[in-house]
mmCIF file of C-alpha atoms in Angstrom:
data_model
loop_
_atom_site.group_PDB
_atom_site.id
_atom_site.type_symbol
_atom_site.label_atom_id
_atom_site.label_comp_id
_atom_site.label_asym_id
_atom_site.label_seq_id
_atom_site.Cartn_x
_atom_site.Cartn_y
_atom_site.Cartn_z
ATOM 1 C CA UNK B 1 14.514 8.850 -10.051
ATOM 2 C CA UNK B 2 14.331 8.796 -6.241
ATOM 3 C CA UNK B 3 10.902 8.999 -4.636
ATOM 4 C CA UNK B 4 11.648 12.423 -3.121
ATOM 5 C CA UNK B 5 12.649 13.850 -6.506
ATOM 6 C CA UNK B 6 9.626 12.322 -8.227
ATOM 7 C CA UNK B 7 7.257 13.706 -5.602
ATOM 8 C CA UNK B 8 8.835 17.173 -5.808
ATOM 9 C CA UNK B 9 8.541 17.212 -9.607
ATOM 10 C CA UNK B 10 4.941 16.017 -9.521
ATOM 11 C CA UNK B 11 4.074 18.453 -6.718
ATOM 12 C CA UNK B 12 5.298 21.372 -8.805
ATOM 13 C CA UNK B 13 3.216 20.203 -11.762
ATOM 14 C CA UNK B 14 0.115 19.699 -9.577
ATOM 15 C CA UNK B 15 0.466 23.168 -8.082
ATOM 16 C CA UNK B 16 0.778 24.737 -11.538
ATOM 17 C CA UNK B 17 -2.261 22.788 -12.713
ATOM 18 C CA UNK B 18 -4.270 23.848 -9.665
ATOM 19 C CA UNK B 19 -5.006 20.246 -8.638
ATOM 20 C CA UNK B 20 -5.849 20.705 -4.955
ATOM 21 C CA UNK B 21 -6.193 17.031 -3.949
ATOM 22 C CA UNK B 22 -2.986 15.959 -5.693
ATOM 23 C CA UNK B 23 -1.108 18.918 -4.202
ATOM 24 C CA UNK B 24 -2.269 18.097 -0.653
ATOM 25 C CA UNK B 25 -1.490 14.403 -1.034
ATOM 26 C CA UNK B 26 1.960 14.996 -2.487
ATOM 27 C CA UNK B 27 2.752 17.483 0.274
ATOM 28 C CA UNK B 28 1.861 14.870 2.886
ATOM 29 C CA UNK B 29 4.050 12.282 1.135
ATOM 30 C CA UNK B 30 6.921 14.756 0.894
ATOM 31 C CA UNK B 31 6.538 15.450 4.625
ATOM 32 C CA UNK B 32 6.877 11.723 5.345
ATOM 33 C CA UNK B 33 10.060 11.557 3.262
ATOM 34 C CA UNK B 34 11.464 14.631 5.029
ATOM 35 C CA UNK B 35 10.627 13.086 8.419
ATOM 36 C CA UNK B 36 12.654 10.035 7.417
ATOM 37 C CA UNK B 37 15.587 12.207 6.398
ATOM 38 C CA UNK B 38 15.476 14.097 9.693
ATOM 39 C CA UNK B 39 15.231 10.884 11.714
ATOM 40 C CA UNK B 40 19.013 10.658 11.863
ATOM 41 C CA UNK B 41 19.351 7.707 9.503
ATOM 42 C CA UNK B 42 22.137 9.627 7.686
ATOM 43 C CA UNK B 43 21.552 7.828 4.414
ATOM 44 C CA UNK B 44 19.377 7.875 1.359
ATOM 45 C CA UNK B 45 16.052 6.114 1.523
ATOM 46 C CA UNK B 46 16.245 2.544 0.224
ATOM 47 C CA UNK B 47 13.615 1.263 -2.230
ATOM 48 C CA UNK B 48 12.155 -1.020 0.465
ATOM 49 C CA UNK B 49 11.777 1.933 2.798
ATOM 50 C CA UNK B 50 10.133 3.994 0.060
ATOM 51 C CA UNK B 51 7.703 1.129 -0.555
ATOM 52 C CA UNK B 52 6.941 0.801 3.156
ATOM 53 C CA UNK B 53 6.290 4.540 3.433
ATOM 54 C CA UNK B 54 3.899 4.476 0.464
ATOM 55 C CA UNK B 55 2.140 1.317 1.666
ATOM 56 C CA UNK B 56 1.617 2.865 5.109
ATOM 57 C CA UNK B 57 0.193 6.046 3.580
ATOM 58 C CA UNK B 58 -2.127 4.003 1.345
ATOM 59 C CA UNK B 59 -3.258 1.845 4.267
ATOM 60 C CA UNK B 60 -4.106 4.944 6.318
ATOM 61 C CA UNK B 61 -6.214 6.282 3.453
ATOM 62 C CA UNK B 62 -8.035 2.946 3.054
ATOM 63 C CA UNK B 63 -8.807 2.751 6.770
ATOM 64 C CA UNK B 64 -9.991 6.363 6.893
ATOM 65 C CA UNK B 65 -12.131 5.815 3.801
ATOM 66 C CA UNK B 66 -13.767 2.779 5.425
ATOM 67 C CA UNK B 67 -14.318 4.643 8.693
ATOM 68 C CA UNK B 68 -15.898 7.636 6.959
ATOM 69 C CA UNK B 69 -18.175 5.354 4.937
ATOM 70 C CA UNK B 70 -19.364 3.540 8.053
ATOM 71 C CA UNK B 71 -20.026 6.858 9.799
ATOM 72 C CA UNK B 72 -22.038 8.222 6.880
ATOM 73 C CA UNK B 73 -19.524 10.847 5.732
ATOM 74 C CA UNK B 74 -19.390 10.196 1.969
ATOM 75 C CA UNK B 75 -17.682 13.511 1.131
ATOM 76 C CA UNK B 76 -14.732 12.697 3.406
ATOM 77 C CA UNK B 77 -14.611 9.094 2.166
ATOM 78 C CA UNK B 78 -14.438 10.416 -1.402
ATOM 79 C CA UNK B 79 -11.547 12.732 -0.489
ATOM 80 C CA UNK B 80 -9.616 9.807 1.028
ATOM 81 C CA UNK B 81 -10.338 7.750 -2.085
ATOM 82 C CA UNK B 82 -8.930 10.520 -4.284
ATOM 83 C CA UNK B 83 -5.795 10.714 -2.148
ATOM 84 C CA UNK B 84 -5.415 6.931 -2.316
ATOM 85 C CA UNK B 85 -5.561 7.112 -6.117
ATOM 86 C CA UNK B 86 -2.700 9.639 -6.106
ATOM 87 C CA UNK B 87 -0.603 7.451 -3.777
ATOM 88 C CA UNK B 88 -1.333 4.409 -5.955
ATOM 89 C CA UNK B 89 0.477 6.099 -8.845
ATOM 90 C CA UNK B 90 3.740 5.597 -6.943
ATOM 91 C CA UNK B 91 3.078 1.983 -5.929
ATOM 92 C CA UNK B 92 3.742 -0.998 -8.168
ATOM 93 C CA UNK B 93 0.748 -2.467 -9.979
ATOM 94 C CA UNK B 94 -1.352 -4.420 -7.508
ATOM 95 C CA UNK B 95 -2.018 -8.092 -8.215
ATOM 96 C CA UNK B 96 -5.580 -9.191 -8.878
ATOM 97 C CA UNK B 97 -7.358 -11.585 -6.524
ATOM 98 C CA UNK B 98 -6.975 -14.384 -9.085
ATOM 99 C CA UNK B 99 -3.208 -13.849 -9.341
ATOM 100 C CA UNK B 100 -2.865 -13.900 -5.556
ATOM 101 C CA UNK B 101 -5.001 -17.051 -5.312
ATOM 102 C CA UNK B 102 -2.800 -18.773 -7.896
ATOM 103 C CA UNK B 103 0.390 -17.886 -6.014
ATOM 104 C CA UNK B 104 -1.131 -18.938 -2.665
ATOM 105 C CA UNK B 105 -2.052 -22.315 -4.131
ATOM 106 C CA UNK B 106 1.490 -22.750 -5.469
ATOM 107 C CA UNK B 107 3.116 -21.882 -2.131
ATOM 108 C CA UNK B 108 0.754 -24.178 -0.220
ATOM 109 C CA UNK B 109 1.780 -27.015 -2.542
ATOM 110 C CA UNK B 110 5.511 -26.163 -2.226
ATOM 111 C CA UNK B 111 5.385 -26.079 1.569
ATOM 112 C CA UNK B 112 3.066 -29.074 1.832
ATOM 113 C CA UNK B 113 0.577 -27.215 4.017
ATOM 114 C CA UNK B 114 -2.573 -29.176 4.805
ATOM 115 C CA UNK B 115 -4.605 -27.205 7.335
ATOM 116 C CA UNK B 116 -5.049 -24.070 9.407
ATOM 117 C CA UNK B 117 -2.087 -25.077 11.604
ATOM 118 C CA UNK B 118 0.240 -24.557 8.622
ATOM 119 C CA UNK B 119 -0.778 -20.924 8.138
ATOM 120 C CA UNK B 120 2.453 -19.755 9.799
ATOM 121 C CA UNK B 121 4.479 -21.681 7.216
ATOM 122 C CA UNK B 122 2.714 -20.098 4.245
ATOM 123 C CA UNK B 123 2.067 -16.444 5.213
ATOM 124 C CA UNK B 124 5.722 -15.338 5.770
ATOM 125 C CA UNK B 125 6.807 -16.708 2.385
ATOM 126 C CA UNK B 126 3.929 -14.998 0.598
ATOM 127 C CA UNK B 127 4.300 -11.669 2.395
ATOM 128 C CA UNK B 128 7.998 -11.500 1.585
ATOM 129 C CA UNK B 129 7.323 -12.284 -2.067
ATOM 130 C CA UNK B 130 4.187 -10.164 -2.557
ATOM 131 C CA UNK B 131 5.216 -7.147 -0.473
ATOM 132 C CA UNK B 132 3.942 -4.039 -2.214
ATOM 133 C CA UNK B 133 2.211 -6.084 -4.914
ATOM 134 C CA UNK B 134 -0.785 -7.326 -2.925
ATOM 135 C CA UNK B 135 -2.696 -6.202 0.147
ATOM 136 C CA UNK B 136 -1.767 -8.185 3.261
ATOM 137 C CA UNK B 137 -5.402 -8.591 4.324
ATOM 138 C CA UNK B 138 -6.250 -10.118 0.957
ATOM 139 C CA UNK B 139 -3.332 -12.571 1.181
ATOM 140 C CA UNK B 140 -4.343 -13.644 4.698
ATOM 141 C CA UNK B 141 -7.971 -14.041 3.670
ATOM 142 C CA UNK B 142 -7.085 -16.258 0.692
ATOM 143 C CA UNK B 143 -4.645 -18.392 2.732
ATOM 144 C CA UNK B 144 -7.328 -19.011 5.369
ATOM 145 C CA UNK B 145 -9.835 -19.935 2.646
ATOM 146 C CA UNK B 146 -7.450 -22.356 0.950
ATOM 147 C CA UNK B 147 -6.256 -24.024 4.151
ATOM 148 C CA UNK B 148 -9.765 -24.507 5.553
ATOM 149 C CA UNK B 149 -10.976 -26.468 2.500
#
C-alpha cells in the first residue's frame, strides 16, 4: 500500500477513535505528501522519496523535542515525542547502537580505513546502506569513535 493510502486509512481510524495526537500528526504527514504531488513531479512518490519525507518529519520532531527540553517546556517536548512515535510507525525498524557499531567496524575493515582522514571513505558507504535504518548522527559519532582509536 502506498504511503498516501496508508496515511489516509490510518487518519480515518484515528479520527473515529478520537486520538488527537495521531490525527494531527497524520494530517501533517498527509500535507507533506500532497505538497509533493502538487510540486509538479507528475509521478507517484517513489519509496526512497517516501522514506526521505518520513525521515525529515522525524528529524524535525527530534530537534523540536530537544529544543523544548532545553528551554524547560516539558509539555511541548512530550507532544513532539508523541508525534515522533506516530511517525516511527511508518519508518523501518531502527538499528540498535550495537548493530550500527558492528557494521561500521566491518566497513572500516573493508575500506582499509586507519584514521580520521579516512572518514570520507567510510561515511558515504554507510549512509547509503543504512539510510532509513539508522540515525545519521549516530553513524557519524560511531565512525569518529572507531577511527580515533
